[in-house]
Amino acid sequence: MEVLEDHARNCGREPCKVLIRKQKIPLDRNELSESFPKSYLEIADGDLRFFQPQDLMTGKDIVVLGKKIFLYDCDEFTRHYYKTHFGVEDMESIAVAEKPKPIAPRITPLEYDKTRRFVITFYPCDDTVTINEESIPNSGFPGGPFLKRNKLVKPETGVPLNPEIYEAKDFHIGAEIRASGKLFKLVDADRFVLHFMEQHPEIYPENLIEIHRKSTTEELPSSDAELKERKDLLCMMRDDVIKKFGTSPYPLPSCLEPAFDLQYREKMNEEFYCANMPISPELLKKALDLCTSRNNITDMNEVRKLLLPALGHDHNK
């Protein structure tokens, strides 16, 4: 028995039509008797049932070496053979409608951008902005600098000689910022933003300050039990460092330097893995869990409060 593909002209498929070369094909390799040994070198012909002519009838589905094939027609010689040897006279062709090709959903660039994540830094001293993209594995975007430090012009102003730029009042949770043709929605902020807003009530209304206050307090311990959990975790990490490295301060990893106040959780997982600190991965995971909000944003200030003392450093410096 052999299986050949019937290619239509200019169909774009490979010119080789042989799907399965001529050979004896088992009906089902998994249909073995209970007495068949569990360990064997090869299967003998008597152990399996192979395809016979009576197994190949129009209107049936057959499985050939894992491929499901539907038999819907045959030639005149086959009809005459089955009628002569098996008395089968109903080997008629079956009309098979060609399945419509599924239409792949068209993904617009905007839908791709929904999975991208950025950190926007605003400098109140000169109203400049920098935007950096987080590197997400298998996202198709390498991450890194998206916009160098510069002033952002509001696109809706439309005044080339005296344009209106984004100011501090435009940056808050829920706001939308346009830069380089992209629309950014601000979903979180660090504690410095909250402190800045509280010090400038003339810029930010009380309702916006309250939104930031709620977002920030989600990351803080809200009970004595959580405070005790942090203290116990710090003691366990410190014991782990002393056991593996000693009592002297461990060299400070670059991921714990005060460069950013907020980081994405996936980014910190990679940084901690590369840092190879003398702390077990389970304890590091607990530390990140305690310092990560429900938006998957890690507060690096809280991480430093836990890890710097554990590594033998003073986090107040």
PDB file of C-alpha atoms in Angstrom:
ATOM      1  CA  MET A   1       0.000   0.000   0.000  1.00  0.00           C
ATOM      2  CA  GLU A   2       1.242   3.478  -0.850  1.00  0.00           C
ATOM      3  CA  VAL A   3      -0.230   6.952  -0.521  1.00  0.00           C
ATOM      4  CA  LEU A   4       0.266   9.601  -3.196  1.00  0.00           C
ATOM      5  CA  GLU A   5      -0.889  13.202  -3.054  1.00  0.00           C
ATOM      6  CA  ASP A   6      -2.961  14.527  -5.937  1.00  0.00           C
ATOM      7  CA  HIS A   7      -1.539  18.010  -6.375  1.00  0.00           C
ATOM      8  CA  ALA A   8      -3.418  20.603  -8.347  1.00  0.00           C
ATOM      9  CA  ARG A   9      -1.431  22.517 -10.900  1.00  0.00           C
ATOM     10  CA  ASN A  10       0.376  25.582  -9.532  1.00  0.00           C
ATOM     11  CA  CYS A  11      -0.827  24.799  -6.019  1.00  0.00           C
ATOM     12  CA  GLY A  12       2.509  25.817  -4.517  1.00  0.00           C
ATOM     13  CA  ARG A  13       3.242  22.452  -2.892  1.00  0.00           C
ATOM     14  CA  GLU A  14       6.430  20.441  -3.198  1.00  0.00           C
ATOM     15  CA  PRO A  15       6.726  18.486  -6.468  1.00  0.00           C
ATOM     16  CA  CYS A  16       7.182  15.173  -4.623  1.00  0.00           C
ATOM     17  CA  LYS A  17       3.793  13.426  -4.537  1.00  0.00           C
ATOM     18  CA  VAL A  18       4.782  10.371  -2.493  1.00  0.00           C
ATOM     19  CA  LEU A  19       3.323  10.758   0.986  1.00  0.00           C
ATOM     20  CA  ILE A  20       3.989   7.141   2.039  1.00  0.00           C
ATOM     21  CA  ARG A  21       6.020   4.769  -0.110  1.00  0.00           C
ATOM     22  CA  LYS A  22       4.804   1.264  -0.949  1.00  0.00           C
ATOM     23  CA  GLN A  23       4.889  -0.868   2.190  1.00  0.00           C
ATOM     24  CA  LYS A  24       2.786  -2.907   4.572  1.00  0.00           C
ATOM     25  CA  ILE A  25       0.990  -0.460   6.837  1.00  0.00           C
ATOM     26  CA  PRO A  26      -0.384  -1.586  10.221  1.00  0.00           C
ATOM     27  CA  LEU A  27      -4.018  -0.858  10.893  1.00  0.00           C
ATOM     28  CA  ASP A  28      -3.257   0.282  14.436  1.00  0.00           C
ATOM     29  CA  ARG A  29       0.147  -0.074  16.061  1.00  0.00           C
ATOM     30  CA  ASN A  30      -1.421   0.435  19.480  1.00  0.00           C
ATOM     31  CA  GLU A  31      -3.766  -2.545  19.127  1.00  0.00           C
ATOM     32  CA  LEU A  32      -1.632  -5.197  20.795  1.00  0.00           C
ATOM     33  CA  SER A  33      -2.858  -8.220  22.693  1.00  0.00           C
ATOM     34  CA  GLU A  34      -2.524  -8.419  26.472  1.00  0.00           C
ATOM     35  CA  SER A  35       0.004 -11.247  26.106  1.00  0.00           C
ATOM     36  CA  PHE A  36       2.292  -9.087  23.971  1.00  0.00           C
ATOM     37  CA  PRO A  37       5.565  -8.453  25.867  1.00  0.00           C
ATOM     38  CA  LYS A  38       6.135  -4.977  27.262  1.00  0.00           C
ATOM     39  CA  SER A  39       9.793  -4.989  26.194  1.00  0.00           C
ATOM     40  CA  TYR A  40      10.708  -6.028  22.664  1.00  0.00           C
ATOM     41  CA  LEU A  41      13.227  -5.326  19.930  1.00  0.00           C
ATOM     42  CA  GLU A  42      10.854  -5.270  16.970  1.00  0.00           C
ATOM     43  CA  ILE A  43       7.271  -6.191  16.146  1.00  0.00           C
ATOM     44  CA  ALA A  44       6.723  -9.267  14.014  1.00  0.00           C
ATOM     45  CA  ASP A  45       4.147  -9.363  11.219  1.00  0.00           C
ATOM     46  CA  GLY A  46       1.940 -11.725  13.192  1.00  0.00           C
ATOM     47  CA  ASP A  47       1.619  -9.304  16.092  1.00  0.00           C
ATOM     48  CA  LEU A  48      -0.222  -6.619  14.115  1.00  0.00           C
ATOM     49  CA  ARG A  49      -3.069  -6.506  11.615  1.00  0.00           C
ATOM     50  CA  PHE A  50      -2.227  -4.687   8.430  1.00  0.00           C
ATOM     51  CA  PHE A  51      -4.526  -2.889   6.025  1.00  0.00           C
ATOM     52  CA  GLN A  52      -6.522  -5.248   3.813  1.00  0.00           C
ATOM     53  CA  PRO A  53      -8.678  -4.378   0.774  1.00  0.00           C
ATOM     54  CA  GLN A  54     -11.873  -4.670   2.828  1.00  0.00           C
ATOM     55  CA  ASP A  55     -10.571  -1.894   5.125  1.00  0.00           C
ATOM     56  CA  LEU A  56     -10.446   0.573   2.245  1.00  0.00           C
ATOM     57  CA  MET A  57     -14.032   1.523   1.436  1.00  0.00           C
ATOM     58  CA  THR A  58     -15.378   4.868   0.310  1.00  0.00           C
ATOM     59  CA  GLY A  59     -16.997   6.843   3.092  1.00  0.00           C
ATOM     60  CA  LYS A  60     -14.541   5.630   5.738  1.00  0.00           C
ATOM     61  CA  ASP A  61     -11.855   7.416   7.709  1.00  0.00           C
ATOM     62  CA  ILE A  62      -8.545   5.604   7.950  1.00  0.00           C
ATOM     63  CA  VAL A  63      -5.474   6.487   9.983  1.00  0.00           C
ATOM     64  CA  VAL A  64      -2.240   5.894   8.102  1.00  0.00           C
ATOM     65  CA  LEU A  65       0.813   6.237  10.340  1.00  0.00           C
ATOM     66  CA  GLY A  66      -0.853   8.955  12.376  1.00  0.00           C
ATOM     67  CA  LYS A  67      -2.463  10.781   9.436  1.00  0.00           C
ATOM     68  CA  LYS A  68      -6.250  10.752   9.178  1.00  0.00           C
ATOM     69  CA  ILE A  69      -7.426  10.239   5.584  1.00  0.00           C
ATOM     70  CA  PHE A  70     -11.026  10.230   4.321  1.00  0.00           C
ATOM     71  CA  LEU A  71     -11.801   7.938   1.361  1.00  0.00           C
ATOM     72  CA  TYR A  72     -14.399   9.599  -0.843  1.00  0.00           C
ATOM     73  CA  ASP A  73     -13.825   8.176  -4.356  1.00  0.00           C
ATOM     74  CA  CYS A  74     -12.071   5.478  -6.384  1.00  0.00           C
ATOM     75  CA  ASP A  75     -11.461   4.611 -10.030  1.00  0.00           C
ATOM     76  CA  GLU A  76     -13.410   2.139 -12.201  1.00  0.00           C
ATOM     77  CA  PHE A  77     -10.819  -0.627 -11.819  1.00  0.00           C
ATOM     78  CA  THR A  78     -11.195  -0.500  -8.029  1.00  0.00           C
ATOM     79  CA  ARG A  79     -14.994  -0.639  -8.285  1.00  0.00           C
ATOM     80  CA  HIS A  80     -14.774  -3.686 -10.578  1.00  0.00           C
ATOM     81  CA  TYR A  81     -12.250  -5.364  -8.241  1.00  0.00           C
ATOM     82  CA  TYR A  82     -14.451  -4.926  -5.162  1.00  0.00           C
ATOM     83  CA  LYS A  83     -17.538  -6.084  -7.043  1.00  0.00           C
ATOM     84  CA  THR A  84     -15.765  -9.203  -8.344  1.00  0.00           C
ATOM     85  CA  HIS A  85     -13.948 -10.276  -5.169  1.00  0.00           C
ATOM     86  CA  PHE A  86     -16.135  -8.920  -2.350  1.00  0.00           C
ATOM     87  CA  GLY A  87     -19.520  -8.417  -3.987  1.00  0.00           C
ATOM     88  CA  VAL A  88     -19.512  -4.730  -3.077  1.00  0.00           C
ATOM     89  CA  GLU A  89     -21.602  -2.677  -5.484  1.00  0.00           C
ATOM     90  CA  ASP A  90     -22.030   0.578  -3.544  1.00  0.00           C
ATOM     91  CA  MET A  91     -18.536   1.993  -4.017  1.00  0.00           C
ATOM     92  CA  GLU A  92     -19.921   5.329  -5.073  1.00  0.00           C
ATOM     93  CA  SER A  93     -18.134   8.634  -4.999  1.00  0.00           C
ATOM     94  CA  ILE A  94     -19.005  11.026  -2.195  1.00  0.00           C
ATOM     95  CA  ALA A  95     -19.285  14.733  -2.828  1.00  0.00           C
ATOM     96  CA  VAL A  96     -16.833  16.497  -0.554  1.00  0.00           C
ATOM     97  CA  ALA A  97     -17.084  20.244  -0.281  1.00  0.00           C
ATOM     98  CA  GLU A  98     -13.758  21.963   0.036  1.00  0.00           C
ATOM     99  CA  LYS A  99     -13.356  23.439   3.476  1.00  0.00           C
ATOM    100  CA  PRO A 100     -13.140  27.221   3.423  1.00  0.00           C
ATOM    101  CA  LYS A 101      -9.773  28.515   4.463  1.00  0.00           C
ATOM    102  CA  PRO A 102      -9.922  30.136   7.890  1.00  0.00           C
ATOM    103  CA  ILE A 103      -9.415  33.861   7.782  1.00  0.00           C
ATOM    104  CA  ALA A 104      -6.568  34.803  10.059  1.00  0.00           C
ATOM    105  CA  PRO A 105      -7.461  37.719  12.303  1.00  0.00           C
ATOM    106  CA  ARG A 106      -5.703  40.823  11.195  1.00  0.00           C
ATOM    107  CA  ILE A 107      -3.668  42.270  14.008  1.00  0.00           C
ATOM    108  CA  THR A 108      -3.122  45.970  13.746  1.00  0.00           C
ATOM    109  CA  PRO A 109       0.047  47.632  15.022  1.00  0.00           C
ATOM    110  CA  LEU A 110      -2.004  49.133  17.849  1.00  0.00           C
ATOM    111  CA  GLU A 111      -2.917  45.650  19.116  1.00  0.00           C
ATOM    112  CA  TYR A 112       0.747  44.672  19.077  1.00  0.00           C
ATOM    113  CA  ASP A 113       1.591  47.760  21.094  1.00  0.00           C
ATOM    114  CA  LYS A 114      -0.856  46.802  23.855  1.00  0.00           C
ATOM    115  CA  THR A 115       1.589  44.178  25.112  1.00  0.00           C
ATOM    116  CA  ARG A 116       4.529  46.591  25.262  1.00  0.00           C
ATOM    117  CA  ARG A 117       5.484  48.252  28.547  1.00  0.00           C
ATOM    118  CA  PHE A 118       7.416  51.447  29.093  1.00  0.00           C
ATOM    119  CA  VAL A 119       8.870  53.520  31.918  1.00  0.00           C
ATOM    120  CA  ILE A 120       8.320  57.253  31.433  1.00  0.00           C
ATOM    121  CA  THR A 121      10.528  59.636  33.408  1.00  0.00           C
ATOM    122  CA  PHE A 122       9.564  63.309  33.667  1.00  0.00           C
ATOM    123  CA  TYR A 123      12.067  65.951  34.795  1.00  0.00           C
ATOM    124  CA  PRO A 124      10.274  68.928  36.412  1.00  0.00           C
ATOM    125  CA  CYS A 125      13.417  71.074  36.302  1.00  0.00           C
ATOM    126  CA  ASP A 126      13.189  71.585  32.536  1.00  0.00           C
ATOM    127  CA  ASP A 127       9.970  69.726  31.529  1.00  0.00           C
ATOM    128  CA  THR A 128      11.863  67.065  29.601  1.00  0.00           C
ATOM    129  CA  VAL A 129      10.854  63.421  29.216  1.00  0.00           C
ATOM    130  CA  THR A 130      12.637  60.123  28.625  1.00  0.00           C
ATOM    131  CA  ILE A 131      10.889  56.879  27.664  1.00  0.00           C
ATOM    132  CA  ASN A 132      12.480  53.446  28.020  1.00  0.00           C
ATOM    133  CA  GLU A 133      10.882  50.194  26.918  1.00  0.00           C
ATOM    134  CA  GLU A 134      11.025  47.122  29.106  1.00  0.00           C
ATOM    135  CA  SER A 135      12.457  44.002  27.492  1.00  0.00           C
ATOM    136  CA  ILE A 136       9.811  41.247  27.502  1.00  0.00           C
ATOM    137  CA  PRO A 137      10.995  37.783  26.383  1.00  0.00           C
ATOM    138  CA  ASN A 138       9.488  36.522  23.087  1.00  0.00           C
ATOM    139  CA  SER A 139       7.579  39.758  22.526  1.00  0.00           C
ATOM    140  CA  GLY A 140       9.346  40.671  19.293  1.00  0.00           C
ATOM    141  CA  PHE A 141      10.557  43.987  20.722  1.00  0.00           C
ATOM    142  CA  PRO A 142      14.139  44.282  22.014  1.00  0.00           C
ATOM    143  CA  GLY A 143      13.393  47.020  24.538  1.00  0.00           C
ATOM    144  CA  GLY A 144      15.730  49.820  25.540  1.00  0.00           C
ATOM    145  CA  PRO A 145      15.579  53.586  24.909  1.00  0.00           C
ATOM    146  CA  PHE A 146      12.449  54.625  23.034  1.00  0.00           C
ATOM    147  CA  LEU A 147      12.756  58.391  23.391  1.00  0.00           C
ATOM    148  CA  LYS A 148      15.831  60.330  24.463  1.00  0.00           C
ATOM    149  CA  ARG A 149      15.505  63.153  26.934  1.00  0.00           C
ATOM    150  CA  ASN A 150      13.606  65.895  25.194  1.00  0.00           C
ATOM    151  CA  LYS A 151      10.590  68.137  25.501  1.00  0.00           C
ATOM    152  CA  LEU A 152       7.355  66.615  24.231  1.00  0.00           C
ATOM    153  CA  VAL A 153       5.058  68.768  22.125  1.00  0.00           C
ATOM    154  CA  LYS A 154       1.331  68.164  22.438  1.00  0.00           C
ATOM    155  CA  PRO A 155       0.158  67.099  18.979  1.00  0.00           C
ATOM    156  CA  GLU A 156      -3.246  68.750  19.314  1.00  0.00           C
ATOM    157  CA  THR A 157      -1.788  72.251  19.758  1.00  0.00           C
ATOM    158  CA  GLY A 158      -0.781  72.603  16.119  1.00  0.00           C
ATOM    159  CA  VAL A 159       1.246  75.774  16.683  1.00  0.00           C
ATOM    160  CA  PRO A 160       4.701  75.312  15.119  1.00  0.00           C
ATOM    161  CA  LEU A 161       6.177  78.616  16.315  1.00  0.00           C
ATOM    162  CA  ASN A 162       4.943  78.502  19.910  1.00  0.00           C
ATOM    163  CA  PRO A 163       3.971  74.887  20.632  1.00  0.00           C
ATOM    164  CA  GLU A 164       2.484  73.701  23.900  1.00  0.00           C
ATOM    165  CA  ILE A 165       4.591  71.072  25.643  1.00  0.00           C
ATOM    166  CA  TYR A 166       3.720  68.453  28.216  1.00  0.00           C
ATOM    167  CA  GLU A 167       4.140  69.689  31.776  1.00  0.00           C
ATOM    168  CA  ALA A 168       4.095  68.127  35.230  1.00  0.00           C
ATOM    169  CA  LYS A 169       0.307  68.476  35.487  1.00  0.00           C
ATOM    170  CA  ASP A 170      -0.098  66.175  32.473  1.00  0.00           C
ATOM    171  CA  PHE A 171       1.632  63.199  34.125  1.00  0.00           C
ATOM    172  CA  HIS A 172      -0.534  61.196  36.519  1.00  0.00           C
ATOM    173  CA  ILE A 173      -2.145  57.761  36.717  1.00  0.00           C
ATOM    174  CA  GLY A 174      -4.817  57.465  34.038  1.00  0.00           C
ATOM    175  CA  ALA A 175      -3.362  60.188  31.815  1.00  0.00           C
ATOM    176  CA  GLU A 176      -2.558  59.600  28.142  1.00  0.00           C
ATOM    177  CA  ILE A 177       0.618  60.924  26.541  1.00  0.00           C
ATOM    178  CA  ARG A 178       1.445  60.980  22.842  1.00  0.00           C
ATOM    179  CA  ALA A 179       5.073  60.637  21.796  1.00  0.00           C
ATOM    180  CA  SER A 180       6.573  59.689  18.423  1.00  0.00           C
ATOM    181  CA  GLY A 181       3.158  58.768  17.076  1.00  0.00           C
ATOM    182  CA  LYS A 182       2.406  56.390  19.966  1.00  0.00           C
ATOM    183  CA  LEU A 183      -0.244  56.742  22.651  1.00  0.00           C
ATOM    184  CA  PHE A 184       0.945  55.923  26.172  1.00  0.00           C
ATOM    185  CA  LYS A 185      -1.415  55.372  29.089  1.00  0.00           C
ATOM    186  CA  LEU A 186       0.059  55.861  32.549  1.00  0.00           C
ATOM    187  CA  VAL A 187      -0.967  52.976  34.809  1.00  0.00           C
ATOM    188  CA  ASP A 188       1.376  53.318  37.800  1.00  0.00           C
ATOM    189  CA  ALA A 189       3.889  55.617  39.468  1.00  0.00           C
ATOM    190  CA  ASP A 190       6.513  55.478  42.201  1.00  0.00           C
ATOM    191  CA  ARG A 191       6.459  57.143  45.605  1.00  0.00           C
ATOM    192  CA  PHE A 192       8.495  60.125  44.439  1.00  0.00           C
ATOM    193  CA  VAL A 193       5.596  61.087  42.182  1.00  0.00           C
ATOM    194  CA  LEU A 194       3.224  60.937  45.155  1.00  0.00           C
ATOM    195  CA  HIS A 195       5.544  63.103  47.256  1.00  0.00           C
ATOM    196  CA  PHE A 196       5.883  65.595  44.410  1.00  0.00           C
ATOM    197  CA  MET A 197       2.112  65.781  43.994  1.00  0.00           C
ATOM    198  CA  GLU A 198       1.554  66.273  47.728  1.00  0.00           C
ATOM    199  CA  GLN A 199       4.086  69.110  47.742  1.00  0.00           C
ATOM    200  CA  HIS A 200       2.385  70.834  44.791  1.00  0.00           C
ATOM    201  CA  PRO A 201      -1.362  70.875  45.492  1.00  0.00           C
ATOM    202  CA  GLU A 202      -1.656  73.912  43.225  1.00  0.00           C
ATOM    203  CA  ILE A 203      -0.883  71.655  40.243  1.00  0.00           C
ATOM    204  CA  TYR A 204      -2.710  68.449  41.122  1.00  0.00           C
ATOM    205  CA  PRO A 205      -6.286  68.253  42.449  1.00  0.00           C
ATOM    206  CA  GLU A 206      -6.963  66.215  45.560  1.00  0.00           C
ATOM    207  CA  ASN A 207      -8.713  63.391  43.672  1.00  0.00           C
ATOM    208  CA  LEU A 208      -5.583  62.677  41.601  1.00  0.00           C
ATOM    209  CA  ILE A 209      -3.411  62.721  44.714  1.00  0.00           C
ATOM    210  CA  GLU A 210      -5.772  60.246  46.368  1.00  0.00           C
ATOM    211  CA  ILE A 211      -5.548  57.908  43.347  1.00  0.00           C
ATOM    212  CA  HIS A 212      -1.748  57.913  43.604  1.00  0.00           C
ATOM    213  CA  ARG A 213      -1.920  57.474  47.353  1.00  0.00           C
ATOM    214  CA  LYS A 214      -4.070  54.349  47.005  1.00  0.00           C
ATOM    215  CA  SER A 215      -1.825  52.936  44.285  1.00  0.00           C
ATOM    216  CA  THR A 216       1.263  53.489  46.430  1.00  0.00           C
ATOM    217  CA  THR A 217      -0.161  52.124  49.681  1.00  0.00           C
ATOM    218  CA  GLU A 218      -1.000  48.845  47.915  1.00  0.00           C
ATOM    219  CA  GLU A 219       2.709  48.091  47.935  1.00  0.00           C
ATOM    220  CA  LEU A 220       3.209  48.898  51.641  1.00  0.00           C
ATOM    221  CA  PRO A 221       2.687  46.419  54.469  1.00  0.00           C
ATOM    222  CA  SER A 222      -0.717  47.099  55.981  1.00  0.00           C
ATOM    223  CA  SER A 223      -0.581  44.939  59.095  1.00  0.00           C
ATOM    224  CA  ASP A 224       1.717  43.766  61.848  1.00  0.00           C
ATOM    225  CA  ALA A 225       1.658  40.288  60.302  1.00  0.00           C
ATOM    226  CA  GLU A 226       3.160  41.611  57.065  1.00  0.00           C
ATOM    227  CA  LEU A 227       5.790  43.565  58.981  1.00  0.00           C
ATOM    228  CA  LYS A 228       6.705  40.417  60.892  1.00  0.00           C
ATOM    229  CA  GLU A 229       6.852  38.475  57.623  1.00  0.00           C
ATOM    230  CA  ARG A 230       9.336  40.972  56.212  1.00  0.00           C
ATOM    231  CA  LYS A 231      11.435  40.871  59.357  1.00  0.00           C
ATOM    232  CA  ASP A 232      11.523  37.065  59.352  1.00  0.00           C
ATOM    233  CA  LEU A 233      12.395  37.031  55.648  1.00  0.00           C
ATOM    234  CA  LEU A 234      15.243  39.486  56.240  1.00  0.00           C
ATOM    235  CA  CYS A 235      16.640  37.270  59.009  1.00  0.00           C
ATOM    236  CA  MET A 236      16.474  34.160  56.820  1.00  0.00           C
ATOM    237  CA  MET A 237      18.205  35.913  53.920  1.00  0.00           C
ATOM    238  CA  ARG A 238      20.912  37.272  56.230  1.00  0.00           C
ATOM    239  CA  ASP A 239      21.521  33.792  57.655  1.00  0.00           C
ATOM    240  CA  ASP A 240      21.735  32.447  54.106  1.00  0.00           C
ATOM    241  CA  VAL A 241      24.356  35.060  53.160  1.00  0.00           C
ATOM    242  CA  ILE A 242      26.448  34.398  56.290  1.00  0.00           C
ATOM    243  CA  LYS A 243      26.330  30.668  55.647  1.00  0.00           C
ATOM    244  CA  LYS A 244      27.424  30.965  52.007  1.00  0.00           C
ATOM    245  CA  PHE A 245      29.635  34.074  52.031  1.00  0.00           C
ATOM    246  CA  GLY A 246      30.487  35.040  55.593  1.00  0.00           C
ATOM    247  CA  THR A 247      29.840  38.078  57.762  1.00  0.00           C
ATOM    248  CA  SER A 248      31.631  40.608  55.545  1.00  0.00           C
ATOM    249  CA  PRO A 249      29.461  42.739  53.232  1.00  0.00           C
ATOM    250  CA  TYR A 250      28.724  41.058  49.918  1.00  0.00           C
ATOM    251  CA  PRO A 251      29.683  43.160  46.838  1.00  0.00           C
ATOM    252  CA  LEU A 252      26.671  45.225  45.870  1.00  0.00           C
ATOM    253  CA  PRO A 253      25.058  43.911  42.642  1.00  0.00           C
ATOM    254  CA  SER A 254      24.308  46.452  39.930  1.00  0.00           C
ATOM    255  CA  CYS A 255      20.603  45.581  40.041  1.00  0.00           C
ATOM    256  CA  LEU A 256      20.388  47.048  43.576  1.00  0.00           C
ATOM    257  CA  GLU A 257      21.980  50.380  42.756  1.00  0.00           C
ATOM    258  CA  PRO A 258      19.592  53.356  43.113  1.00  0.00           C
ATOM    259  CA  ALA A 259      19.000  53.843  39.395  1.00  0.00           C
ATOM    260  CA  PHE A 260      15.249  53.213  39.176  1.00  0.00           C
ATOM    261  CA  ASP A 261      12.466  53.345  41.733  1.00  0.00           C
ATOM    262  CA  LEU A 262      10.178  51.042  39.733  1.00  0.00           C
ATOM    263  CA  GLN A 263      10.907  47.968  37.665  1.00  0.00           C
ATOM    264  CA  TYR A 264       8.820  45.248  36.061  1.00  0.00           C
ATOM    265  CA  ARG A 265       8.783  41.917  37.857  1.00  0.00           C
ATOM    266  CA  GLU A 266      10.075  39.939  34.850  1.00  0.00           C
ATOM    267  CA  LYS A 267      13.014  42.311  34.533  1.00  0.00           C
ATOM    268  CA  MET A 268      13.971  41.836  38.182  1.00  0.00           C
ATOM    269  CA  ASN A 269      13.744  38.054  37.860  1.00  0.00           C
ATOM    270  CA  GLU A 270      16.375  38.208  35.124  1.00  0.00           C
ATOM    271  CA  GLU A 271      18.532  40.680  37.069  1.00  0.00           C
ATOM    272  CA  PHE A 272      18.490  38.553  40.221  1.00  0.00           C
ATOM    273  CA  TYR A 273      19.337  35.432  38.239  1.00  0.00           C
ATOM    274  CA  CYS A 274      22.362  37.123  36.645  1.00  0.00           C
ATOM    275  CA  ALA A 275      23.513  38.681  39.938  1.00  0.00           C
ATOM    276  CA  ASN A 276      24.093  35.223  41.472  1.00  0.00           C
ATOM    277  CA  MET A 277      23.652  36.509  45.024  1.00  0.00           C
ATOM    278  CA  PRO A 278      24.315  34.101  47.941  1.00  0.00           C
ATOM    279  CA  ILE A 279      20.584  33.900  48.689  1.00  0.00           C
ATOM    280  CA  SER A 280      18.375  30.981  47.762  1.00  0.00           C
ATOM    281  CA  PRO A 281      15.995  31.549  44.809  1.00  0.00           C
ATOM    282  CA  GLU A 282      13.001  30.782  47.038  1.00  0.00           C
ATOM    283  CA  LEU A 283      13.853  33.630  49.427  1.00  0.00           C
ATOM    284  CA  LEU A 284      14.515  36.035  46.546  1.00  0.00           C
ATOM    285  CA  LYS A 285      11.143  35.137  45.061  1.00  0.00           C
ATOM    286  CA  LYS A 286       9.440  35.880  48.386  1.00  0.00           C
ATOM    287  CA  ALA A 287      11.217  39.234  48.566  1.00  0.00           C
ATOM    288  CA  LEU A 288       9.987  40.157  45.088  1.00  0.00           C
ATOM    289  CA  ASP A 289       6.461  39.004  45.926  1.00  0.00           C
ATOM    290  CA  LEU A 290       6.362  41.285  48.964  1.00  0.00           C
ATOM    291  CA  CYS A 291       7.603  44.283  46.977  1.00  0.00           C
ATOM    292  CA  THR A 292       5.513  43.812  43.819  1.00  0.00           C
ATOM    293  CA  SER A 293       2.101  45.391  43.348  1.00  0.00           C
ATOM    294  CA  ARG A 294      -0.840  43.782  41.593  1.00  0.00           C
ATOM    295  CA  ASN A 295       0.170  45.682  38.438  1.00  0.00           C
ATOM    296  CA  ASN A 296       3.326  43.537  38.341  1.00  0.00           C
ATOM    297  CA  ILE A 297       5.446  46.578  39.235  1.00  0.00           C
ATOM    298  CA  THR A 298       8.277  46.061  41.724  1.00  0.00           C
ATOM    299  CA  ASP A 299       9.150  48.873  44.126  1.00  0.00           C
ATOM    300  CA  MET A 300      12.941  48.876  44.130  1.00  0.00           C
ATOM    301  CA  ASN A 301      13.103  51.009  47.273  1.00  0.00           C
ATOM    302  CA  GLU A 302      11.356  48.248  49.215  1.00  0.00           C
ATOM    303  CA  VAL A 303      13.579  45.619  47.587  1.00  0.00           C
ATOM    304  CA  ARG A 304      16.681  47.498  48.708  1.00  0.00           C
ATOM    305  CA  LYS A 305      15.328  47.737  52.264  1.00  0.00           C
ATOM    306  CA  LEU A 306      15.209  43.945  52.333  1.00  0.00           C
ATOM    307  CA  LEU A 307      18.276  42.924  50.354  1.00  0.00           C
ATOM    308  CA  LEU A 308      20.857  45.518  51.374  1.00  0.00           C
ATOM    309  CA  PRO A 309      20.765  44.580  55.099  1.00  0.00           C
ATOM    310  CA  ALA A 310      20.691  40.913  54.122  1.00  0.00           C
ATOM    311  CA  LEU A 311      23.894  41.415  52.113  1.00  0.00           C
ATOM    312  CA  GLY A 312      25.550  43.298  54.974  1.00  0.00           C
ATOM    313  CA  HIS A 313      24.986  46.875  53.740  1.00  0.00           C
ATOM    314  CA  ASP A 314      23.198  49.837  55.299  1.00  0.00           C
ATOM    315  CA  HIS A 315      20.139  50.681  53.205  1.00  0.00           C
ATOM    316  CA  ASN A 316      19.948  54.205  54.672  1.00  0.00           C
ATOM    317  CA  LYS A 317      23.145  55.287  52.955  1.00  0.00           C
TER     318      LYS A 317
END
